[in-house]
Amino acid sequence: MPPPPVLPKPKFQCPVRISAGNLMDEEETMTNITRGRSTVISKYHRNIDKSVTKASSDGSPPQRLVCTQSSSQDSGWHVWSGWWSEEVKGHAEFGEQETDAEHLPARSESSSSSSDRALQHHEDETQDSVLNEETQNMEKDEDKQEQIKELKLYKIANELLQTERAYVTRLHLLDQVFCAKLTEEAGKGTFPVEVVKGIFSNVGSIYTFHSQFLLPDLETRMSQWASTPRIGDILAQLAPFLRMYAEYVKNFDSAMDLLKQWTERSVQFNAIIQDIQSQEACGNLTLQHHMLEPVQRVPRYEMLLKDYLKKLPEDDPDCSQAEKSLNIISMAATHSNMAIRKMENLKKLMEIYEMLGGEEDIVNPSNELIKEGQILKLAARNTSSMERYLFLFNNMLLYCVPKFSLVGQRFTVRTRVGVEGMKVLETSNEDYPHTFQVSGKERTLELQASSEQDKEDWIKAFKETIEIFQQKNETFKSASKEVADEVSKEELGKRAPRWIRDNEVTMCMKCKEPFNPLTRRRHHCRACGYVVCYKCSDYKASLRYDGNKLNKVCKDCYFILTGRADAEEPVSGKKRGILEIEAAQVSGNSFLCGFLQYSTDRTKPCQRVWCVIPQHDALVLYLYGAPQDVKAQCTIPLLGYQVEDVQRSVDHPPTSFRLCQSKSVHCFTADTEEVKLRWLKVIRKAVIGEIPECQTPVDDNLANGCHEGVPDGS
C-alpha cells in the first residue's frame, strides 16, 4: 500500500511570490507619499491583506499575511521554520521556489498568471475607490474653509455698519442738540454766535456726510451681501470726503479752550450744557467726551479696514479697492493721532479732577500728566513715614493725602509745588531705604519709594520734567544743579527749606545749648530748617514761599530777612572754641565717621555718639551727640593712647575695643566686627602719629553731612 501523500505544512500557505502583489510598487508608493496620501496607503494595505487571505488555495482558515518586518511570534516562525530549512534550503532564486513532487503538485504557469492579473485588478479598483473618497473629503474641507473666511468678512462688514449707526447717533447729538440749542440761545444775544461756531467747527458737515451718504450706502450693501459681498468699493468712493476731519481736528484745542472759558463766564451757556448732559441720550457723559468721537472715528475705520484686508483673498476683485481706500483713510488718521493723544490726556485730567473732589482746577489742555503713584513721606521732625499720593504734571506736582471714600479713590491736595525752580536729589537714610528729596519754592519733601527701581523711575521722571520745562522757558538755565541742604541767603524765605530732623541733633544749632524734654524743647526755623531752642526761635518774619505769611524763624534768619543786621558778623571778636565745629562740616571731609557706643566707666551705661576723625585734624577723635550737632561733646587726642582689642567676655561684646592712657579709659562698641576692624585700622595709626588712610568711600552725593552709603557705625 503506497504511503499517503505528505500535505504541506502551514507555512507554505504564505507564498513568497505574493510579496510582489501584497506590497505596492516602490515608485507608486513614493508618488503617493509626495502627494500626502498616507491615509490612502494605509487603507490600501488593509484591503489588499483581506483580498489575499480570501484568495488562499486551500480551505484553511484565513490568516493575515505578514511578509515584512514581522516578529517570530506573529509570523508563526516556530511552525514552518523546520520546513523552510528542509524544503527551501539551497534554492538559488527567492522568487522561483520549487516544491518536491511527492509533497506538492506543481502549479501551472497559466493558473499563476491569471491569479496575478485578478489580484492586480482588485488592487487598482481598491486604490481608485479610496482616492476618490479622500478627494471628496478634501473638497469638503476646502469648501468649509471658504465658508469660514466669508463669515469673517461678513462679521467685519457688519461691525462697520453697527458702529457707523452708533456714531451717527452721537453726531446727531452734537449737531442737532448741543449746537442747535446753543445757537438758538446765542440768537437772543446771551453770548456770541461765533463762540458756538468756534466750538463745533464743521461738525454739521461731518454729520451730513455720514447720515446721508456713508451710512445709507453701507445699509444697502449689507442687505445685498449675498449677491455683492464687498465694501471696499464703497469706502474707496467715499473715503476722500474724510479729509474734512482735518479741519475739525485742527480746531479741537481751541474748541476745548472756548468751551471751558464760556462755561465759566456765562451762566446760561453752562445751564444749557448741564441740562443736555443730564438727559438719558447723553449716557452720563460730558460734552467733551462726545466731541472726542469724531477724532477717534477715522482711526477706527483704519483698524477695521486692515482686518478686512487680512481676511480677503489676494485674488478677490474687492482687494484693490480696499487697499486704495485704506491708503486714503491712513492719511486722514495720521492727522488725528496727535489730537487723540491730547484727548486721552484730557480724559485722564477729568478723572483726576474727580478724584480730587473738583477742588483743583487742573482740566486744561496745557497740563500733561507725567507720572502718578503711591509713595511714603518721611516726617520732618522724626523718621516716621506717612502714606501719600503724587500727581506729577509737566508744570506742577500735586502732593496729596488719601481720604476715605466709598466710591473709588479720593485725595485731598496738601501742597502744590511748581516745576519752576524745582530740584530733585537722591538721599540716604539708614532706617528708610530708597529715599529722595524734592525741593521746590513752595515746599521741600523727603520721600521714600517702594523699591530701588521705583525710586529711579521717580527721579528720572522729575529730572526729565524739569529739563523739558527749562528748555521751554528761556529765563531758566538748561542744566540742573544738585540741591544743597542749606538755603542760601538769596533764596532765604523764597524757597521752602529742608527741615533737620529732631533725632539728628542733641543741642540747639544756634546757641549750642543741649535740649531736654522740659525746659529746652526743639523748634524748627521755617526759613533755614535748623532745629533751635525756644529762645533762638522767638522771632517772626514774612516768608515769600508761604504767601508772605508770618512764620517762626531763628534769630539769624530774622536779621537777614528784615535787613536789620548781618547775623554772621562775629560778636565782640570772640573766637570759636575747639569743640565749636559742626559735625556735618567735618563728617563730609573725614577719614572715618559713624555711630559707636561710648562709655568711660564700666558701671555707667553706654551712650550712642557720632564719632569723627576729620582730615584737617587727623590725630583727634571728635564725639558728637548727633550727625547735625554744631558743637562736639568732647574730643580725644589719640597720640600716645594704647589700643586694646577686647575679646568676648561677660562685660564686653566681641565688637568692643578700648583706648587707654594712664588712668583714662575710653570704651567703644561697634555694631559689627567689620566696622570695629575699620576703626582699629585708623586709630592704630593715629596713636603713633601717622596719618591714616581714608576708610570712607568718597561720594559726590552727601546726605545730612555724612557720606552716603556708609553703614551705621562705619
JSON list of C-alpha atoms in Angstrom, two decimals, residues 152-311:
[
{"chain": "A", "resi": 152, "resn": "LYS", "atom": "CA", "xyz": [-15.37, 86.52, 8.96]},
{"chain": "A", "resi": 153, "resn": "LEU", "atom": "CA", "xyz": [-15.60, 89.06, 6.17]},
{"chain": "A", "resi": 154, "resn": "TYR", "atom": "CA", "xyz": [-19.32, 89.43, 6.84]},
{"chain": "A", "resi": 155, "resn": "LYS", "atom": "CA", "xyz": [-18.71, 89.98, 10.56]},
{"chain": "A", "resi": 156, "resn": "ILE", "atom": "CA", "xyz": [-16.19, 92.76, 9.87]},
{"chain": "A", "resi": 157, "resn": "ALA", "atom": "CA", "xyz": [-18.56, 94.46, 7.44]},
{"chain": "A", "resi": 158, "resn": "ASN", "atom": "CA", "xyz": [-21.44, 94.14, 9.89]},
{"chain": "A", "resi": 159, "resn": "GLU", "atom": "CA", "xyz": [-19.33, 95.60, 12.71]},
{"chain": "A", "resi": 160, "resn": "LEU", "atom": "CA", "xyz": [-18.58, 98.57, 10.47]},
{"chain": "A", "resi": 161, "resn": "LEU", "atom": "CA", "xyz": [-22.29, 99.07, 9.90]},
{"chain": "A", "resi": 162, "resn": "GLN", "atom": "CA", "xyz": [-23.25, 98.80, 13.59]},
{"chain": "A", "resi": 163, "resn": "THR", "atom": "CA", "xyz": [-20.53, 101.19, 14.77]},
{"chain": "A", "resi": 164, "resn": "GLU", "atom": "CA", "xyz": [-21.48, 103.61, 11.99]},
{"chain": "A", "resi": 165, "resn": "ARG", "atom": "CA", "xyz": [-25.07, 103.70, 13.24]},
{"chain": "A", "resi": 166, "resn": "ALA", "atom": "CA", "xyz": [-23.93, 104.45, 16.79]},
{"chain": "A", "resi": 167, "resn": "TYR", "atom": "CA", "xyz": [-21.53, 107.12, 15.50]},
{"chain": "A", "resi": 168, "resn": "VAL", "atom": "CA", "xyz": [-24.27, 108.87, 13.53]},
{"chain": "A", "resi": 169, "resn": "THR", "atom": "CA", "xyz": [-26.35, 108.94, 16.71]},
{"chain": "A", "resi": 170, "resn": "ARG", "atom": "CA", "xyz": [-23.50, 110.77, 18.52]},
{"chain": "A", "resi": 171, "resn": "LEU", "atom": "CA", "xyz": [-23.12, 113.20, 15.62]},
{"chain": "A", "resi": 172, "resn": "HIS", "atom": "CA", "xyz": [-26.85, 113.91, 15.78]},
{"chain": "A", "resi": 173, "resn": "LEU", "atom": "CA", "xyz": [-26.48, 114.72, 19.47]},
{"chain": "A", "resi": 174, "resn": "LEU", "atom": "CA", "xyz": [-23.62, 117.13, 18.79]},
{"chain": "A", "resi": 175, "resn": "ASP", "atom": "CA", "xyz": [-25.09, 118.90, 15.78]},
{"chain": "A", "resi": 176, "resn": "GLN", "atom": "CA", "xyz": [-28.87, 118.76, 16.27]},
{"chain": "A", "resi": 177, "resn": "VAL", "atom": "CA", "xyz": [-28.99, 119.02, 20.08]},
{"chain": "A", "resi": 178, "resn": "PHE", "atom": "CA", "xyz": [-25.94, 120.73, 21.60]},
{"chain": "A", "resi": 179, "resn": "CYS", "atom": "CA", "xyz": [-25.10, 123.00, 18.69]},
{"chain": "A", "resi": 180, "resn": "ALA", "atom": "CA", "xyz": [-28.73, 123.76, 17.79]},
{"chain": "A", "resi": 181, "resn": "LYS", "atom": "CA", "xyz": [-29.78, 124.77, 21.31]},
{"chain": "A", "resi": 182, "resn": "LEU", "atom": "CA", "xyz": [-26.67, 126.86, 21.92]},
{"chain": "A", "resi": 183, "resn": "THR", "atom": "CA", "xyz": [-27.13, 128.60, 18.57]},
{"chain": "A", "resi": 184, "resn": "GLU", "atom": "CA", "xyz": [-30.75, 129.32, 19.44]},
{"chain": "A", "resi": 185, "resn": "GLU", "atom": "CA", "xyz": [-29.72, 130.84, 22.78]},
{"chain": "A", "resi": 186, "resn": "ALA", "atom": "CA", "xyz": [-26.91, 132.82, 21.13]},
{"chain": "A", "resi": 187, "resn": "GLY", "atom": "CA", "xyz": [-29.50, 134.35, 18.78]},
{"chain": "A", "resi": 188, "resn": "LYS", "atom": "CA", "xyz": [-31.06, 136.01, 21.82]},
{"chain": "A", "resi": 189, "resn": "GLY", "atom": "CA", "xyz": [-27.81, 137.88, 22.44]},
{"chain": "A", "resi": 190, "resn": "THR", "atom": "CA", "xyz": [-26.83, 135.94, 25.56]},
{"chain": "A", "resi": 191, "resn": "PHE", "atom": "CA", "xyz": [-23.41, 135.11, 24.10]},
{"chain": "A", "resi": 192, "resn": "PRO", "atom": "CA", "xyz": [-21.85, 135.50, 20.64]},
{"chain": "A", "resi": 193, "resn": "VAL", "atom": "CA", "xyz": [-22.85, 133.08, 17.86]},
{"chain": "A", "resi": 194, "resn": "GLU", "atom": "CA", "xyz": [-19.16, 132.93, 16.87]},
{"chain": "A", "resi": 195, "resn": "VAL", "atom": "CA", "xyz": [-18.47, 131.13, 20.12]},
{"chain": "A", "resi": 196, "resn": "VAL", "atom": "CA", "xyz": [-20.79, 128.27, 19.14]},
{"chain": "A", "resi": 197, "resn": "LYS", "atom": "CA", "xyz": [-19.29, 128.10, 15.65]},
{"chain": "A", "resi": 198, "resn": "GLY", "atom": "CA", "xyz": [-15.79, 128.09, 17.12]},
{"chain": "A", "resi": 199, "resn": "ILE", "atom": "CA", "xyz": [-16.64, 125.18, 19.40]},
{"chain": "A", "resi": 200, "resn": "PHE", "atom": "CA", "xyz": [-18.42, 122.88, 16.95]},
{"chain": "A", "resi": 201, "resn": "SER", "atom": "CA", "xyz": [-16.43, 123.83, 13.83]},
{"chain": "A", "resi": 202, "resn": "ASN", "atom": "CA", "xyz": [-17.62, 121.75, 10.82]},
{"chain": "A", "resi": 203, "resn": "VAL", "atom": "CA", "xyz": [-19.42, 119.05, 12.80]},
{"chain": "A", "resi": 204, "resn": "GLY", "atom": "CA", "xyz": [-22.58, 119.82, 10.75]},
{"chain": "A", "resi": 205, "resn": "SER", "atom": "CA", "xyz": [-20.84, 118.84, 7.51]},
{"chain": "A", "resi": 206, "resn": "ILE", "atom": "CA", "xyz": [-19.48, 115.68, 9.10]},
{"chain": "A", "resi": 207, "resn": "TYR", "atom": "CA", "xyz": [-22.96, 114.73, 10.32]},
{"chain": "A", "resi": 208, "resn": "THR", "atom": "CA", "xyz": [-24.49, 115.30, 6.87]},
{"chain": "A", "resi": 209, "resn": "PHE", "atom": "CA", "xyz": [-21.85, 113.17, 5.14]},
{"chain": "A", "resi": 210, "resn": "HIS", "atom": "CA", "xyz": [-22.27, 110.19, 7.46]},
{"chain": "A", "resi": 211, "resn": "SER", "atom": "CA", "xyz": [-26.06, 110.31, 7.85]},
{"chain": "A", "resi": 212, "resn": "GLN", "atom": "CA", "xyz": [-26.96, 110.90, 4.18]},
{"chain": "A", "resi": 213, "resn": "PHE", "atom": "CA", "xyz": [-24.17, 109.14, 2.28]},
{"chain": "A", "resi": 214, "resn": "LEU", "atom": "CA", "xyz": [-21.92, 106.66, 4.08]},
{"chain": "A", "resi": 215, "resn": "LEU", "atom": "CA", "xyz": [-24.48, 105.06, 6.40]},
{"chain": "A", "resi": 216, "resn": "PRO", "atom": "CA", "xyz": [-27.21, 104.58, 3.72]},
{"chain": "A", "resi": 217, "resn": "ASP", "atom": "CA", "xyz": [-24.69, 103.04, 1.31]},
{"chain": "A", "resi": 218, "resn": "LEU", "atom": "CA", "xyz": [-23.46, 100.61, 3.98]},
{"chain": "A", "resi": 219, "resn": "GLU", "atom": "CA", "xyz": [-27.03, 99.60, 4.89]},
{"chain": "A", "resi": 220, "resn": "THR", "atom": "CA", "xyz": [-27.87, 98.97, 1.23]},
{"chain": "A", "resi": 221, "resn": "ARG", "atom": "CA", "xyz": [-24.75, 96.90, 0.66]},
{"chain": "A", "resi": 222, "resn": "MET", "atom": "CA", "xyz": [-25.28, 94.76, 3.79]},
{"chain": "A", "resi": 223, "resn": "SER", "atom": "CA", "xyz": [-28.85, 93.98, 2.67]},
{"chain": "A", "resi": 224, "resn": "GLN", "atom": "CA", "xyz": [-27.40, 92.74, -0.65]},
{"chain": "A", "resi": 225, "resn": "TRP", "atom": "CA", "xyz": [-24.41, 90.93, 0.85]},
{"chain": "A", "resi": 226, "resn": "ALA", "atom": "CA", "xyz": [-25.41, 87.52, -0.54]},
{"chain": "A", "resi": 227, "resn": "SER", "atom": "CA", "xyz": [-25.02, 88.78, -4.11]},
{"chain": "A", "resi": 228, "resn": "THR", "atom": "CA", "xyz": [-22.43, 91.54, -3.57]},
{"chain": "A", "resi": 229, "resn": "PRO", "atom": "CA", "xyz": [-20.12, 90.59, -0.65]},
{"chain": "A", "resi": 230, "resn": "ARG", "atom": "CA", "xyz": [-17.76, 93.61, -0.65]},
{"chain": "A", "resi": 231, "resn": "ILE", "atom": "CA", "xyz": [-17.33, 97.02, 0.98]},
{"chain": "A", "resi": 232, "resn": "GLY", "atom": "CA", "xyz": [-14.02, 98.18, -0.50]},
{"chain": "A", "resi": 233, "resn": "ASP", "atom": "CA", "xyz": [-15.69, 99.88, -3.45]},
{"chain": "A", "resi": 234, "resn": "ILE", "atom": "CA", "xyz": [-17.96, 101.96, -1.18]},
{"chain": "A", "resi": 235, "resn": "LEU", "atom": "CA", "xyz": [-15.11, 103.12, 1.05]},
{"chain": "A", "resi": 236, "resn": "ALA", "atom": "CA", "xyz": [-12.87, 103.88, -1.94]},
{"chain": "A", "resi": 237, "resn": "GLN", "atom": "CA", "xyz": [-15.59, 106.12, -3.36]},
{"chain": "A", "resi": 238, "resn": "LEU", "atom": "CA", "xyz": [-16.36, 107.98, -0.11]},
{"chain": "A", "resi": 239, "resn": "ALA", "atom": "CA", "xyz": [-13.00, 107.93, 1.72]},
{"chain": "A", "resi": 240, "resn": "PRO", "atom": "CA", "xyz": [-11.76, 111.19, 0.12]},
{"chain": "A", "resi": 241, "resn": "PHE", "atom": "CA", "xyz": [-14.51, 113.04, 1.98]},
{"chain": "A", "resi": 242, "resn": "LEU", "atom": "CA", "xyz": [-12.90, 112.04, 5.29]},
{"chain": "A", "resi": 243, "resn": "ARG", "atom": "CA", "xyz": [-10.36, 114.80, 4.70]},
{"chain": "A", "resi": 244, "resn": "MET", "atom": "CA", "xyz": [-12.91, 117.19, 6.18]},
{"chain": "A", "resi": 245, "resn": "TYR", "atom": "CA", "xyz": [-11.86, 115.77, 9.56]},
{"chain": "A", "resi": 246, "resn": "ALA", "atom": "CA", "xyz": [-8.57, 117.68, 9.30]},
{"chain": "A", "resi": 247, "resn": "GLU", "atom": "CA", "xyz": [-10.39, 120.95, 9.97]},
{"chain": "A", "resi": 248, "resn": "TYR", "atom": "CA", "xyz": [-12.21, 119.51, 12.97]},
{"chain": "A", "resi": 249, "resn": "VAL", "atom": "CA", "xyz": [-9.03, 118.04, 14.47]},
{"chain": "A", "resi": 250, "resn": "LYS", "atom": "CA", "xyz": [-7.07, 121.24, 13.87]},
{"chain": "A", "resi": 251, "resn": "ASN", "atom": "CA", "xyz": [-9.71, 123.29, 15.67]},
{"chain": "A", "resi": 252, "resn": "PHE", "atom": "CA", "xyz": [-10.10, 120.84, 18.54]},
{"chain": "A", "resi": 253, "resn": "ASP", "atom": "CA", "xyz": [-7.73, 122.52, 21.06]},
{"chain": "A", "resi": 254, "resn": "SER", "atom": "CA", "xyz": [-9.23, 125.96, 20.59]},
{"chain": "A", "resi": 255, "resn": "ALA", "atom": "CA", "xyz": [-12.71, 124.42, 20.82]},
{"chain": "A", "resi": 256, "resn": "MET", "atom": "CA", "xyz": [-11.85, 122.96, 24.23]},
{"chain": "A", "resi": 257, "resn": "ASP", "atom": "CA", "xyz": [-10.49, 126.31, 25.40]},
{"chain": "A", "resi": 258, "resn": "LEU", "atom": "CA", "xyz": [-13.62, 128.15, 24.24]},
{"chain": "A", "resi": 259, "resn": "LEU", "atom": "CA", "xyz": [-15.87, 125.59, 25.89]},
{"chain": "A", "resi": 260, "resn": "LYS", "atom": "CA", "xyz": [-14.05, 125.88, 29.21]},
{"chain": "A", "resi": 261, "resn": "GLN", "atom": "CA", "xyz": [-13.93, 129.68, 29.02]},
{"chain": "A", "resi": 262, "resn": "TRP", "atom": "CA", "xyz": [-17.61, 130.23, 28.30]},
{"chain": "A", "resi": 263, "resn": "THR", "atom": "CA", "xyz": [-18.77, 127.55, 30.72]},
{"chain": "A", "resi": 264, "resn": "GLU", "atom": "CA", "xyz": [-17.20, 129.63, 33.47]},
{"chain": "A", "resi": 265, "resn": "ARG", "atom": "CA", "xyz": [-18.15, 133.03, 32.03]},
{"chain": "A", "resi": 266, "resn": "SER", "atom": "CA", "xyz": [-21.81, 132.55, 31.01]},
{"chain": "A", "resi": 267, "resn": "VAL", "atom": "CA", "xyz": [-24.43, 131.12, 33.34]},
{"chain": "A", "resi": 268, "resn": "GLN", "atom": "CA", "xyz": [-26.91, 130.49, 30.50]},
{"chain": "A", "resi": 269, "resn": "PHE", "atom": "CA", "xyz": [-24.24, 128.76, 28.43]},
{"chain": "A", "resi": 270, "resn": "ASN", "atom": "CA", "xyz": [-23.35, 126.43, 31.30]},
{"chain": "A", "resi": 271, "resn": "ALA", "atom": "CA", "xyz": [-27.02, 125.80, 32.15]},
{"chain": "A", "resi": 272, "resn": "ILE", "atom": "CA", "xyz": [-27.84, 124.60, 28.62]},
{"chain": "A", "resi": 273, "resn": "ILE", "atom": "CA", "xyz": [-24.89, 122.22, 28.57]},
{"chain": "A", "resi": 274, "resn": "GLN", "atom": "CA", "xyz": [-25.67, 120.83, 32.03]},
{"chain": "A", "resi": 275, "resn": "ASP", "atom": "CA", "xyz": [-29.30, 120.32, 31.08]},
{"chain": "A", "resi": 276, "resn": "ILE", "atom": "CA", "xyz": [-28.43, 118.33, 27.95]},
{"chain": "A", "resi": 277, "resn": "GLN", "atom": "CA", "xyz": [-25.77, 116.30, 29.76]},
{"chain": "A", "resi": 278, "resn": "SER", "atom": "CA", "xyz": [-28.34, 115.21, 32.34]},
{"chain": "A", "resi": 279, "resn": "GLN", "atom": "CA", "xyz": [-30.53, 113.65, 29.63]},
{"chain": "A", "resi": 280, "resn": "GLU", "atom": "CA", "xyz": [-30.56, 109.91, 29.02]},
{"chain": "A", "resi": 281, "resn": "ALA", "atom": "CA", "xyz": [-29.36, 110.36, 25.42]},
{"chain": "A", "resi": 282, "resn": "CYS", "atom": "CA", "xyz": [-26.03, 111.66, 26.72]},
{"chain": "A", "resi": 283, "resn": "GLY", "atom": "CA", "xyz": [-25.33, 108.50, 28.68]},
{"chain": "A", "resi": 284, "resn": "ASN", "atom": "CA", "xyz": [-23.95, 110.46, 31.68]},
{"chain": "A", "resi": 285, "resn": "LEU", "atom": "CA", "xyz": [-21.07, 111.72, 29.54]},
{"chain": "A", "resi": 286, "resn": "THR", "atom": "CA", "xyz": [-19.88, 115.30, 29.19]},
{"chain": "A", "resi": 287, "resn": "LEU", "atom": "CA", "xyz": [-19.86, 117.37, 26.02]},
{"chain": "A", "resi": 288, "resn": "GLN", "atom": "CA", "xyz": [-16.07, 116.97, 25.89]},
{"chain": "A", "resi": 289, "resn": "HIS", "atom": "CA", "xyz": [-16.44, 113.18, 25.72]},
{"chain": "A", "resi": 290, "resn": "HIS", "atom": "CA", "xyz": [-18.90, 113.39, 22.83]},
{"chain": "A", "resi": 291, "resn": "MET", "atom": "CA", "xyz": [-16.69, 115.84, 20.95]},
{"chain": "A", "resi": 292, "resn": "LEU", "atom": "CA", "xyz": [-13.90, 113.28, 21.12]},
{"chain": "A", "resi": 293, "resn": "GLU", "atom": "CA", "xyz": [-15.91, 110.82, 18.97]},
{"chain": "A", "resi": 294, "resn": "PRO", "atom": "CA", "xyz": [-15.10, 112.43, 15.56]},
{"chain": "A", "resi": 295, "resn": "VAL", "atom": "CA", "xyz": [-11.41, 112.47, 16.46]},
{"chain": "A", "resi": 296, "resn": "GLN", "atom": "CA", "xyz": [-11.45, 108.74, 17.22]},
{"chain": "A", "resi": 297, "resn": "ARG", "atom": "CA", "xyz": [-13.63, 107.66, 14.29]},
{"chain": "A", "resi": 298, "resn": "VAL", "atom": "CA", "xyz": [-11.08, 107.82, 11.46]},
{"chain": "A", "resi": 299, "resn": "PRO", "atom": "CA", "xyz": [-8.54, 105.52, 13.22]},
{"chain": "A", "resi": 300, "resn": "ARG", "atom": "CA", "xyz": [-11.46, 103.15, 13.81]},
{"chain": "A", "resi": 301, "resn": "TYR", "atom": "CA", "xyz": [-12.08, 102.93, 10.04]},
{"chain": "A", "resi": 302, "resn": "GLU", "atom": "CA", "xyz": [-8.38, 102.23, 9.52]},
{"chain": "A", "resi": 303, "resn": "MET", "atom": "CA", "xyz": [-8.34, 99.38, 12.03]},
{"chain": "A", "resi": 304, "resn": "LEU", "atom": "CA", "xyz": [-11.44, 97.67, 10.60]},
{"chain": "A", "resi": 305, "resn": "LEU", "atom": "CA", "xyz": [-10.21, 98.01, 7.03]},
{"chain": "A", "resi": 306, "resn": "LYS", "atom": "CA", "xyz": [-6.83, 96.46, 7.88]},
{"chain": "A", "resi": 307, "resn": "ASP", "atom": "CA", "xyz": [-8.61, 93.49, 9.46]},
{"chain": "A", "resi": 308, "resn": "TYR", "atom": "CA", "xyz": [-10.85, 93.22, 6.39]},
{"chain": "A", "resi": 309, "resn": "LEU", "atom": "CA", "xyz": [-7.84, 93.08, 4.05]},
{"chain": "A", "resi": 310, "resn": "LYS", "atom": "CA", "xyz": [-6.19, 90.32, 6.11]},
{"chain": "A", "resi": 311, "resn": "LYS", "atom": "CA", "xyz": [-9.23, 88.08, 5.66]}
]
